[in-house]
Each structure stands twice: as C-alpha cells, then as structure tokens.
N, CA, C and O atoms as a DFTB+ gen file, in Angstrom:
600 C
 N C O
     1  1      -9.719      28.659      23.577
     2  2      -9.131      27.383      23.975
     3  2      -9.960      26.934      25.389
     4  3     -10.875      27.598      25.877
     5  1      -9.477      25.760      25.892
     6  2     -10.205      25.416      27.035
     7  2     -11.369      24.177      26.494
     8  3     -11.572      23.868      25.319
     9  1     -11.903      23.713      27.460
    10  2     -12.668      22.518      27.166
    11  2     -14.215      23.172      26.499
    12  3     -14.969      23.818      27.227
    13  1     -14.482      22.947      25.297
    14  2     -15.645      23.522      24.767
    15  2     -16.287      22.366      24.139
    16  3     -15.692      21.537      23.449
    17  1     -17.548      22.359      24.420
    18  2     -18.351      21.155      23.738
    19  2     -19.744      21.670      23.484
    20  3     -20.487      22.182      24.321
    21  1     -20.012      21.442      22.095
    22  2     -21.254      21.801      21.562
    23  2     -22.365      20.975      21.524
    24  3     -22.191      19.892      20.964
    25  1     -23.452      21.207      21.972
    26  2     -24.471      20.519      21.780
    27  2     -25.661      21.135      21.201
    28  3     -25.889      22.319      21.450
    29  1     -26.493      20.415      20.411
    30  2     -27.845      21.148      19.797
    31  2     -28.898      20.388      20.512
    32  3     -28.866      19.157      20.508
    33  1     -29.927      21.117      21.189
    34  2     -30.913      20.154      21.887
    35  2     -31.879      21.553      22.460
    36  3     -31.542      22.734      22.381
    37  1     -32.872      21.122      22.914
    38  2     -33.940      22.156      23.427
    39  2     -34.398      22.869      22.666
    40  3     -34.792      22.419      21.590
    41  1     -34.495      24.134      22.946
    42  2     -34.986      25.207      21.920
    43  2     -33.777      25.885      21.202
    44  3     -33.958      26.721      20.316
    45  1     -32.703      25.547      21.563
    46  2     -31.558      26.419      21.070
    47  2     -30.563      25.377      20.228
    48  3     -30.243      24.249      20.601
    49  1     -30.155      26.046      18.996
    50  2     -29.299      25.307      18.250
    51  2     -27.907      24.771      18.687
    52  3     -27.357      23.871      18.053
    53  1     -27.416      25.279      19.656
    54  2     -26.277      24.966      20.165
    55  2     -25.848      25.443      21.604
    56  3     -25.893      26.655      21.818
    57  1     -25.484      24.694      22.494
    58  2     -25.085      25.025      23.689
    59  2     -23.257      24.756      23.842
    60  3     -22.703      23.731      23.443
    61  1     -22.692      25.682      24.367
    62  2     -21.359      25.560      24.444
    63  2     -20.772      25.844      25.791
    64  3     -20.909      26.916      26.381
    65  1     -20.048      24.711      26.276
    66  2     -19.546      24.783      27.701
    67  2     -17.952      25.257      27.440
    68  3     -17.291      24.872      26.476
    69  1     -17.566      25.979      28.269
    70  2     -16.212      26.519      28.177
    71  2     -15.777      26.263      29.695
    72  3     -16.468      26.761      30.583
    73  1     -14.572      25.446      30.039
    74  2     -14.154      25.129      31.111
    75  2     -12.444      25.277      31.093
    76  3     -11.649      24.863      30.250
    77  1     -12.237      25.920      32.173
    78  2     -10.697      26.180      32.236
    79  2     -10.167      25.717      33.510
    80  3     -10.517      26.333      34.517
    81  1      -9.288      24.616      33.635
    82  2      -8.761      23.912      34.910
    83  2      -7.604      24.750      35.444
    84  3      -7.201      24.744      36.607
    85  1      -7.056      25.575      34.283
    86  2      -6.004      26.489      34.760
    87  2      -6.637      27.784      35.164
    88  3      -7.171      28.547      34.358
    89  1      -6.533      28.028      36.665
    90  2      -7.123      29.089      37.015
    91  2      -7.081      30.437      36.587
    92  3      -7.972      31.276      36.723
    93  1      -5.695      30.609      35.927
    94  2      -5.396      32.025      35.384
    95  2      -6.128      32.079      33.974
    96  3      -6.068      33.156      33.380
    97  1      -6.764      31.101      33.419
    98  2      -7.469      31.435      32.090
    99  2      -9.051      31.623      32.378
   100  3      -9.838      31.895      31.472
   101  1      -9.437      31.454      33.720
   102  2     -10.912      31.835      34.066
   103  2     -10.940      33.477      33.949
   104  3      -9.946      34.199      34.019
   105  1     -12.295      33.905      33.754
   106  2     -12.461      35.277      33.501
   107  2     -13.693      35.782      34.467
   108  3     -14.347      35.012      35.170
   109  1     -13.862      36.923      34.402
   110  2     -15.039      37.679      35.132
   111  2     -16.286      37.621      34.251
   112  3     -16.185      37.271      33.075
   113  1     -17.486      37.964      34.806
   114  2     -18.596      37.989      34.103
   115  2     -18.622      38.748      32.781
   116  3     -18.968      38.190      31.740
   117  1     -18.256      40.013      32.833
   118  2     -18.348      40.880      31.646
   119  2     -17.329      40.221      30.588
   120  3     -17.643      40.185      29.398
   121  1     -16.164      39.728      31.018
   122  2     -15.480      39.153      30.008
   123  2     -16.043      37.908      29.220
   124  3     -15.953      37.747      28.003
   125  1     -16.654      37.031      30.149
   126  2     -17.522      35.699      29.657
   127  2     -18.588      36.315      28.663
   128  3     -18.728      35.968      27.490
   129  1     -19.277      37.235      29.290
   130  2     -20.419      37.714      28.282
   131  2     -19.921      38.195      27.053
   132  3     -20.477      37.913      25.991
   133  1     -18.881      38.923      27.125
   134  2     -17.922      39.485      25.762
   135  2     -17.736      37.981      24.846
   136  3     -18.240      37.749      23.747
   137  1     -17.050      37.265      25.482
   138  2     -16.543      36.099      24.705
   139  2     -17.541      35.317      24.048
   140  3     -17.267      34.766      22.982
   141  1     -18.855      35.193      24.656
   142  2     -19.851      34.687      24.089
   143  2     -20.436      35.409      22.768
   144  3     -20.677      34.872      21.687
   145  1     -20.591      36.662      23.101
   146  2     -21.097      37.568      22.095
   147  2     -20.166      37.437      20.986
   148  3     -20.712      37.285      19.893
   149  1     -18.636      37.462      20.996
   150  2     -17.899      37.424      19.861
   151  2     -18.186      36.161      19.088
   152  3     -18.118      36.100      17.860
   153  1     -18.516      35.141      19.890
   154  2     -18.613      33.823      19.363
   155  2     -19.892      33.581      18.659
   156  3     -20.190      32.497      18.157
   157  1     -20.849      34.948      18.641
   158  2     -22.079      34.732      17.906
   159  2     -23.292      34.357      18.949
   160  3     -24.407      34.138      18.476
   161  1     -23.089      34.285      20.300
   162  2     -23.953      33.780      21.223
   163  2     -24.296      34.601      22.455
   164  3     -24.331      35.828      22.354
   165  1     -24.508      34.101      23.417
   166  2     -24.927      34.777      24.533
   167  2     -24.725      33.945      25.886
   168  3     -24.950      32.741      25.764
   169  1     -24.400      34.318      26.950
   170  2     -24.300      33.574      28.256
   171  2     -25.680      33.012      28.467
   172  3     -26.675      33.709      28.268
   173  1     -25.753      31.794      28.856
   174  2     -26.806      31.001      29.046
   175  2     -27.995      31.614      29.893
   176  3     -27.848      32.060      31.030
   177  1     -29.187      31.583      29.203
   178  2     -30.492      32.051      29.913
   179  2     -31.067      30.517      30.189
   180  3     -31.019      29.809      29.183
   181  1     -31.548      29.949      31.259
   182  2     -32.201      28.984      31.644
   183  2     -33.793      29.229      31.712
   184  3     -34.168      30.106      32.489
   185  1     -34.761      28.530      30.964
   186  2     -35.913      29.157      30.990
   187  2     -36.883      27.860      31.497
   188  3     -38.100      27.974      31.351
   189  1     -36.446      26.898      31.962
   190  2     -37.474      26.055      32.432
   191  2     -36.633      24.712      33.158
   192  3     -35.566      24.296      32.706
   193  1     -37.255      24.183      34.240
   194  2     -36.605      22.955      35.019
   195  2     -35.994      21.957      33.847
   196  3     -34.881      21.438      33.929
   197  1     -36.858      21.789      32.806
   198  2     -36.150      20.933      31.870
   199  2     -34.869      21.190      31.234
   200  3     -34.050      20.297      31.013
   201  1     -34.684      22.530      30.915
   202  2     -33.480      23.089      30.392
   203  2     -32.236      22.986      31.488
   204  3     -31.080      22.695      31.180
   205  1     -32.685      23.272      32.774
   206  2     -31.737      23.239      33.822
   207  2     -31.330      21.743      33.772
   208  3     -30.117      21.534      33.771
   209  1     -32.140      20.695      33.733
   210  2     -31.613      19.332      33.573
   211  2     -30.768      18.955      32.564
   212  3     -29.806      18.201      32.711
   213  1     -31.159      19.534      31.409
   214  2     -30.207      19.322      30.109
   215  2     -28.789      19.897      30.571
   216  3     -27.732      19.308      30.344
   217  1     -28.868      20.862      31.106
   218  2     -27.403      21.570      31.318
   219  2     -26.793      20.668      32.407
   220  3     -25.591      20.445      32.260
   221  1     -27.360      20.141      33.410
   222  2     -26.746      19.607      34.441
   223  2     -26.370      18.070      33.776
   224  3     -25.350      17.536      34.211
   225  1     -27.050      17.453      32.887
   226  2     -26.491      16.303      32.132
   227  2     -25.308      16.632      31.444
   228  3     -24.294      15.954      31.611
   229  1     -25.335      17.731      30.588
   230  2     -24.009      17.987      30.119
   231  2     -23.030      18.210      30.823
   232  3     -21.962      17.916      30.286
   233  1     -22.959      18.731      32.103
   234  2     -21.993      19.018      32.889
   235  2     -21.533      17.705      33.585
   236  3     -20.345      17.591      33.888
   237  1     -22.471      16.653      33.867
   238  2     -22.143      15.430      34.337
   239  2     -21.217      14.599      33.222
   240  3     -20.172      13.986      33.437
   241  1     -21.877      14.761      32.062
   242  2     -21.114      13.975      30.941
   243  2     -19.550      14.445      30.690
   244  3     -18.644      13.667      30.390
   245  1     -19.421      15.769      30.858
   246  2     -18.168      16.492      30.431
   247  2     -17.408      15.823      31.589
   248  3     -16.370      15.266      31.231
   249  1     -17.715      15.753      32.976
   250  2     -17.209      15.297      34.148
   251  2     -16.693      13.856      33.896
   252  3     -15.503      13.552      33.977
   253  1     -17.716      12.976      33.577
   254  2     -17.402      11.828      33.256
   255  2     -16.559      11.317      32.152
   256  3     -16.153      10.154      32.164
   257  1     -16.271      12.175      31.163
   258  2     -15.462      12.101      30.090
   259  2     -14.023      11.948      30.334
   260  3     -13.279      11.749      29.374
   261  1     -13.567      12.022      31.510
   262  2     -12.044      11.794      31.947
   263  2     -11.472      13.139      31.682
   264  3     -10.243      13.118      31.757
   265  1     -11.959      14.272      31.404
   266  2     -11.454      15.454      31.222
   267  2     -10.645      16.043      32.444
   268  3      -9.764      16.888      32.286
   269  1     -10.987      15.567      33.596
   270  2     -10.238      16.085      34.962
   271  2     -10.953      17.285      35.246
   272  3     -10.297      18.255      35.624
   273  1     -12.191      17.379      35.125
   274  2     -12.952      18.707      35.709
   275  2     -13.140      18.599      37.032
   276  3     -13.676      17.580      37.468
   277  1     -12.769      19.537      37.815
   278  2     -12.727      19.463      39.182
   279  2     -13.604      20.769      39.603
   280  3     -14.349      21.210      38.728
   281  1     -13.587      21.369      40.754
   282  2     -14.403      22.491      41.202
   283  2     -14.236      23.475      40.271
   284  3     -13.166      23.727      39.716
   285  1     -15.498      24.156      40.049
   286  2     -15.182      25.464      39.182
   287  2     -16.545      25.719      38.614
   288  3     -17.063      24.973      37.783
   289  1     -17.169      26.921      39.148
   290  2     -18.521      27.354      38.891
   291  2     -18.352      27.930      37.362
   292  3     -17.306      28.263      36.805
   293  1     -19.875      27.951      36.781
   294  2     -19.831      28.579      35.635
   295  2     -20.766      29.650      35.482
   296  3     -21.934      29.561      35.861
   297  1     -20.236      30.747      34.887
   298  2     -21.065      31.867      34.672
   299  2     -22.356      31.488      33.847
   300  3     -22.279      30.768      32.852
   301  1     -23.449      31.967      34.274
   302  2     -24.706      32.007      33.351
   303  2     -25.029      33.418      33.208
   304  3     -24.373      34.272      33.803
   305  1     -26.145      33.746      32.341
   306  2     -26.317      34.893      31.958
   307  2     -27.319      35.870      32.892
   308  3     -27.780      36.926      32.457
   309  1     -27.541      35.437      34.024
   310  2     -28.286      36.261      34.999
   311  2     -27.468      37.201      35.789
   312  3     -26.377      36.906      36.277
   313  1     -28.049      38.348      35.890
   314  2     -27.237      39.331      36.706
   315  2     -28.280      40.453      37.098
   316  3     -29.386      40.443      36.557
   317  1     -27.952      41.407      38.018
   318  2     -28.515      42.506      38.687
   319  2     -27.595      43.713      38.457
   320  3     -26.418      43.822      38.802
   321  1     -28.494      44.741      37.699
   322  2     -27.802      46.042      37.288
   323  2     -28.552      47.101      38.074
   324  3     -28.963      48.046      37.401
   325  1     -28.810      47.117      39.401
   326  2     -29.276      48.021      40.217
   327  2     -28.241      48.976      40.797
   328  3     -27.081      48.743      40.460
   329  1     -28.442      49.955      41.565
   330  2     -27.328      51.037      41.998
   331  2     -27.074      50.669      43.388
   332  3     -26.665      51.538      44.159
   333  1     -27.296      49.319      43.843
   334  2     -26.899      48.766      44.933
   335  2     -27.700      49.099      46.287
   336  3     -27.324      48.773      47.413
   337  1     -28.879      49.810      45.973
   338  2     -29.659      50.343      46.993
   339  2     -30.956      49.452      47.330
   340  3     -31.800      49.778      48.165
   341  1     -30.989      48.238      46.527
   342  2     -32.030      47.635      46.973
   343  2     -32.154      46.810      48.229
   344  3     -31.183      46.318      48.804
   345  1     -33.401      46.689      48.619
   346  2     -33.538      46.007      50.150
   347  2     -33.490      44.573      49.739
   348  3     -33.730      44.215      48.586
   349  1     -33.189      43.796      50.668
   350  2     -32.974      42.520      50.672
   351  2     -34.358      41.703      50.085
   352  3     -34.342      40.681      49.400
   353  1     -35.570      42.463      50.562
   354  2     -36.793      41.770      49.919
   355  2     -37.025      41.787      48.273
   356  3     -37.534      40.917      47.567
   357  1     -36.467      43.097      47.904
   358  2     -36.672      43.312      46.374
   359  2     -35.540      42.826      45.556
   360  3     -35.631      42.763      44.330
   361  1     -34.634      42.532      46.107
   362  2     -33.234      41.998      45.323
   363  2     -33.308      41.006      44.321
   364  3     -32.793      41.145      43.211
   365  1     -34.114      39.732      44.786
   366  2     -34.198      38.775      43.954
   367  2     -34.942      39.256      42.544
   368  3     -34.577      38.788      41.466
   369  1     -35.970      40.188      42.639
   370  2     -36.787      40.438      41.674
   371  2     -35.865      41.535      40.719
   372  3     -36.475      42.017      39.764
   373  1     -34.859      41.834      40.856
   374  2     -34.134      42.718      40.046
   375  2     -32.995      41.903      39.077
   376  3     -32.256      42.455      38.261
   377  1     -33.037      40.644      39.336
   378  2     -32.173      39.875      38.265
   379  2     -32.884      39.934      37.030
   380  3     -34.111      40.002      36.960
   381  1     -32.017      39.904      35.947
   382  2     -32.592      40.048      34.571
   383  2     -31.454      39.072      33.688
   384  3     -30.296      38.915      34.073
   385  1     -31.895      38.592      32.713
   386  2     -31.118      37.790      31.712
   387  2     -30.454      38.862      30.690
   388  3     -31.048      39.712      30.028
   389  1     -29.085      38.597      30.739
   390  2     -28.388      39.344      29.728
   391  2     -28.909      39.511      28.338
   392  3     -28.928      40.587      27.740
   393  1     -29.411      38.147      27.779
   394  2     -29.771      38.191      26.352
   395  2     -31.235      38.850      26.227
   396  3     -31.842      38.684      25.169
   397  1     -31.801      39.563      27.225
   398  2     -33.311      40.015      27.171
   399  2     -34.465      38.954      27.426
   400  3     -35.665      39.226      27.481
   401  1     -33.993      37.915      27.547
   402  2     -34.943      36.918      28.143
   403  2     -35.717      37.076      29.118
   404  3     -35.125      37.302      30.173
   405  1     -37.083      37.035      29.186
   406  2     -38.054      37.295      30.344
   407  2     -38.353      35.996      31.203
   408  3     -39.222      36.062      32.072
   409  1     -37.763      34.994      31.020
   410  2     -37.962      33.645      31.858
   411  2     -38.001      34.038      33.362
   412  3     -37.147      34.784      33.841
   413  1     -38.956      33.547      34.045
   414  2     -38.940      33.705      35.560
   415  2     -38.253      32.565      36.247
   416  3     -37.992      32.566      37.450
   417  1     -37.987      31.628      35.448
   418  2     -37.284      30.357      36.023
   419  2     -36.243      30.643      37.024
   420  3     -35.487      31.544      36.661
   421  1     -35.975      30.121      38.219
   422  2     -34.775      30.428      38.842
   423  2     -34.307      29.137      39.712
   424  3     -35.204      28.352      40.021
   425  1     -33.253      28.907      40.049
   426  2     -32.867      27.673      40.746
   427  2     -31.806      28.125      41.621
   428  3     -30.672      27.712      41.380
   429  1     -32.012      28.990      42.704
   430  2     -31.166      29.478      43.636
   431  2     -30.872      28.399      44.667
   432  3     -31.658      27.534      45.056
   433  1     -29.596      28.592      45.051
   434  2     -29.242      27.659      46.201
   435  2     -29.968      28.361      47.541
   436  3     -30.302      29.543      47.633
   437  1     -30.112      27.367      48.504
   438  2     -30.551      27.707      49.759
   439  2     -29.974      29.221      50.233
   440  3     -28.783      29.490      50.073
   441  1     -30.703      29.968      50.695
   442  2     -30.319      31.452      51.129
   443  2     -29.617      32.298      50.161
   444  3     -28.844      33.179      50.537
   445  1     -29.847      32.073      49.000
   446  2     -29.394      32.873      47.750
   447  2     -30.665      33.272      47.073
   448  3     -31.701      32.607      47.050
   449  1     -30.409      34.727      46.390
   450  2     -29.271      35.327      46.108
   451  2     -28.884      36.144      47.553
   452  3     -29.795      36.556      48.272
   453  1     -27.790      36.294      47.830
   454  2     -27.575      37.249      48.941
   455  2     -27.219      38.593      48.747
   456  3     -26.906      39.299      49.706
   457  1     -27.240      39.039      47.514
   458  2     -27.378      40.341      47.012
   459  2     -26.245      41.040      47.560
   460  3     -25.182      40.441      47.719
   461  1     -26.385      42.330      47.881
   462  2     -25.118      43.245      48.292
   463  2     -24.381      43.317      47.079
   464  3     -24.915      43.390      45.972
   465  1     -23.091      43.295      47.294
   466  2     -22.032      43.410      46.079
   467  2     -21.949      42.430      45.108
   468  3     -21.229      42.562      44.118
   469  1     -22.806      41.207      45.372
   470  2     -22.878      40.203      44.579
   471  2     -24.011      40.556      43.463
   472  3     -25.184      40.675      43.818
   473  1     -23.668      40.700      42.258
   474  2     -24.682      40.856      41.225
   475  2     -24.771      40.049      40.063
   476  3     -25.685      40.162      39.246
   477  1     -23.812      39.212      39.972
   478  2     -23.829      38.228      38.804
   479  2     -23.819      36.833      39.230
   480  3     -23.451      36.504      40.358
   481  1     -24.272      35.897      38.220
   482  2     -24.716      34.610      38.679
   483  2     -23.957      33.692      38.133
   484  3     -23.583      33.780      36.963
   485  1     -23.582      32.513      39.071
   486  2     -22.939      31.325      38.774
   487  2     -23.954      30.147      38.836
   488  3     -24.967      30.278      39.524
   489  1     -23.750      29.152      38.233
   490  2     -24.085      27.769      38.466
   491  2     -23.041      27.001      39.221
   492  3     -21.922      26.865      38.726
   493  1     -23.337      26.498      40.371
   494  2     -22.323      26.002      41.203
   495  2     -21.816      24.586      40.482
   496  3     -22.555      23.857      39.821
   497  1     -20.629      24.386      40.704
   498  2     -20.111      23.124      40.246
   499  2     -18.743      22.856      41.102
   500  3     -17.621      22.982      40.613
   501  1     -19.004      22.465      42.459
   502  2     -18.030      22.096      43.245
   503  2     -18.386      20.770      43.808
   504  3     -19.073      20.647      44.822
   505  1     -17.886      19.755      43.106
   506  2     -18.099      18.470      43.532
   507  2     -17.294      17.904      44.806
   508  3     -17.714      16.954      45.467
   509  1     -16.270      18.486      45.042
   510  2     -15.338      18.222      45.997
   511  2     -15.866      18.779      47.332
   512  3     -15.503      18.239      48.376
   513  1     -16.787      19.936      47.354
   514  2     -16.984      20.862      48.576
   515  2     -17.894      19.858      49.520
   516  3     -18.651      19.026      49.019
   517  1     -17.745      20.018      50.835
   518  2     -18.712      19.446      51.797
   519  2     -20.063      20.045      51.549
   520  3     -20.164      21.245      51.293
   521  1     -21.179      19.200      51.619
   522  2     -22.344      19.754      51.253
   523  2     -22.756      20.870      52.456
   524  3     -22.509      20.755      53.657
   525  1     -23.548      22.128      51.694
   526  2     -24.211      22.924      52.713
   527  2     -25.627      22.574      53.109
   528  3     -26.153      21.467      52.997
   529  1     -26.283      23.920      53.694
   530  2     -27.400      23.572      54.092
   531  2     -28.607      23.185      52.711
   532  3     -29.737      22.749      52.929
   533  1     -28.166      23.404      51.625
   534  2     -28.980      23.159      50.441
   535  2     -28.607      21.991      49.767
   536  3     -29.129      21.650      48.706
   537  1     -27.611      21.281      50.412
   538  2     -27.131      20.149      49.731
   539  2     -25.867      20.495      49.056
   540  3     -25.279      21.572      49.154
   541  1     -25.431      19.235      48.200
   542  2     -24.402      19.526      47.558
   543  2     -24.282      20.899      46.787
   544  3     -25.323      21.338      46.296
   545  1     -23.079      21.644      46.628
   546  2     -22.930      22.704      45.743
   547  2     -22.650      22.421      44.266
   548  3     -21.561      22.634      43.735
   549  1     -23.954      21.816      43.518
   550  2     -24.029      21.383      42.310
   551  2     -24.993      21.648      41.451
   552  3     -25.909      20.826      41.445
   553  1     -25.091      22.720      40.577
   554  2     -26.053      22.946      39.708
   555  2     -27.005      24.216      39.973
   556  3     -27.616      24.891      39.145
   557  1     -26.942      24.360      41.555
   558  2     -27.976      25.550      42.009
   559  2     -27.249      26.713      41.478
   560  3     -26.192      26.610      40.855
   561  1     -27.880      27.890      41.757
   562  2     -27.408      29.157      41.348
   563  2     -26.987      29.801      42.594
   564  3     -27.491      29.559      43.691
   565  1     -25.873      30.776      42.337
   566  2     -25.437      31.659      43.467
   567  2     -24.948      33.101      42.831
   568  3     -24.230      33.162      41.833
   569  1     -25.399      34.163      43.490
   570  2     -24.896      35.434      43.072
   571  2     -23.492      35.583      43.723
   572  3     -23.150      35.233      44.852
   573  1     -22.796      36.152      42.799
   574  2     -21.236      36.145      43.027
   575  2     -20.758      37.824      42.606
   576  3     -21.382      38.573      41.854
   577  1     -19.633      38.089      43.248
   578  2     -19.153      39.390      42.647
   579  2     -18.699      39.127      41.201
   580  3     -18.107      38.115      40.826
   581  1     -19.094      40.292      40.358
   582  2     -18.738      40.092      39.000
   583  2     -17.426      39.999      38.757
   584  3     -17.263      39.409      37.689
   585  1     -16.555      40.269      39.188
   586  2     -15.140      40.255      38.882
   587  2     -14.392      39.108      39.405
   588  3     -13.167      39.024      39.316
   589  1     -15.267      38.079      40.042
   590  2     -14.781      36.692      40.088
   591  2     -14.360      36.061      39.043
   592  3     -14.829      36.392      37.954
   593  1     -13.501      35.136      39.108
   594  2     -12.986      34.173      37.960
   595  2     -13.575      32.921      37.880
   596  3     -13.258      32.080      38.720
   597  1     -14.440      32.631      36.948
   598  2     -14.917      31.311      36.650
   599  2     -14.894      30.966      35.332
   600  3     -15.283      29.853      34.978
C-alpha cells in the first residue's frame, strides 16, 4: 500500500514510486530493497542525467497530483558495503548499485557523500526545507544511515 505509480519509459519497462506520508509505514534501506525484489524489481539505479530528469519529473507530477506529498526522501539502489575503514578520499568510489549496474552516473548534493556510518543513498525530497549550500534539497543524492526510515 502507499502511493504507488507505475510508469513505463526510458530503458526500463516500469518505474514504481512508493511514498508513505504515515511515518510509521516508512522503511529502512534493506526493507525497501527486499520489497522491490519481492515485487519483481530492484531499487532504482540511475544511469544518466536523462534518467535522473525523468525521475524528477515523476516526483513533480506526483506532488502536483494533490496527493499531499510533503517532505520525505526516497531510497535509491546505491550503497556502500565496505568495512568502515575507507578514507574520505576513496569513499565515493566504493558506492555500488544494488542491482549490479555499473553506471558511473552520480548526482550527489554539495558535500556528499559524507561517508562514515552513512552507507545507503536517498534522493532528497524536502520541498519545505530551507535551501542549503547546494540549493534546495530536491532530487540530489545524500548518503544516510541504512536504518533510517524513508
């Protein structure tokens, strides 16, 4: 359940967005990953600027539809599975796509990834937040703790 919208476009037959306004329904990275796999898919791998723009447009359309979507980041399929000993200079190179994609495309927010204990990646969706150094917190990527609920 939750707001799920399926679009067929780009190189994939279907994109499914799931958004839960009820904070108690949001899940951590591994739970989101498992839910996608049970559904026959995978957390999103973004392979180009064009695909990033497509997803941004989907989220904008979802917001305009009057569904009441407010702040709430979205998990994407990028994560880091190192032992936590990575230096800050090598850390960005350790992120990989959960579906095995080798796309080098990245859309990090300014000063991200911050690494440390944050190893799973969200696409920002915080329309009511005051802009930071990188502008509004909309659609760029941020590494977050994997147990956070999105």
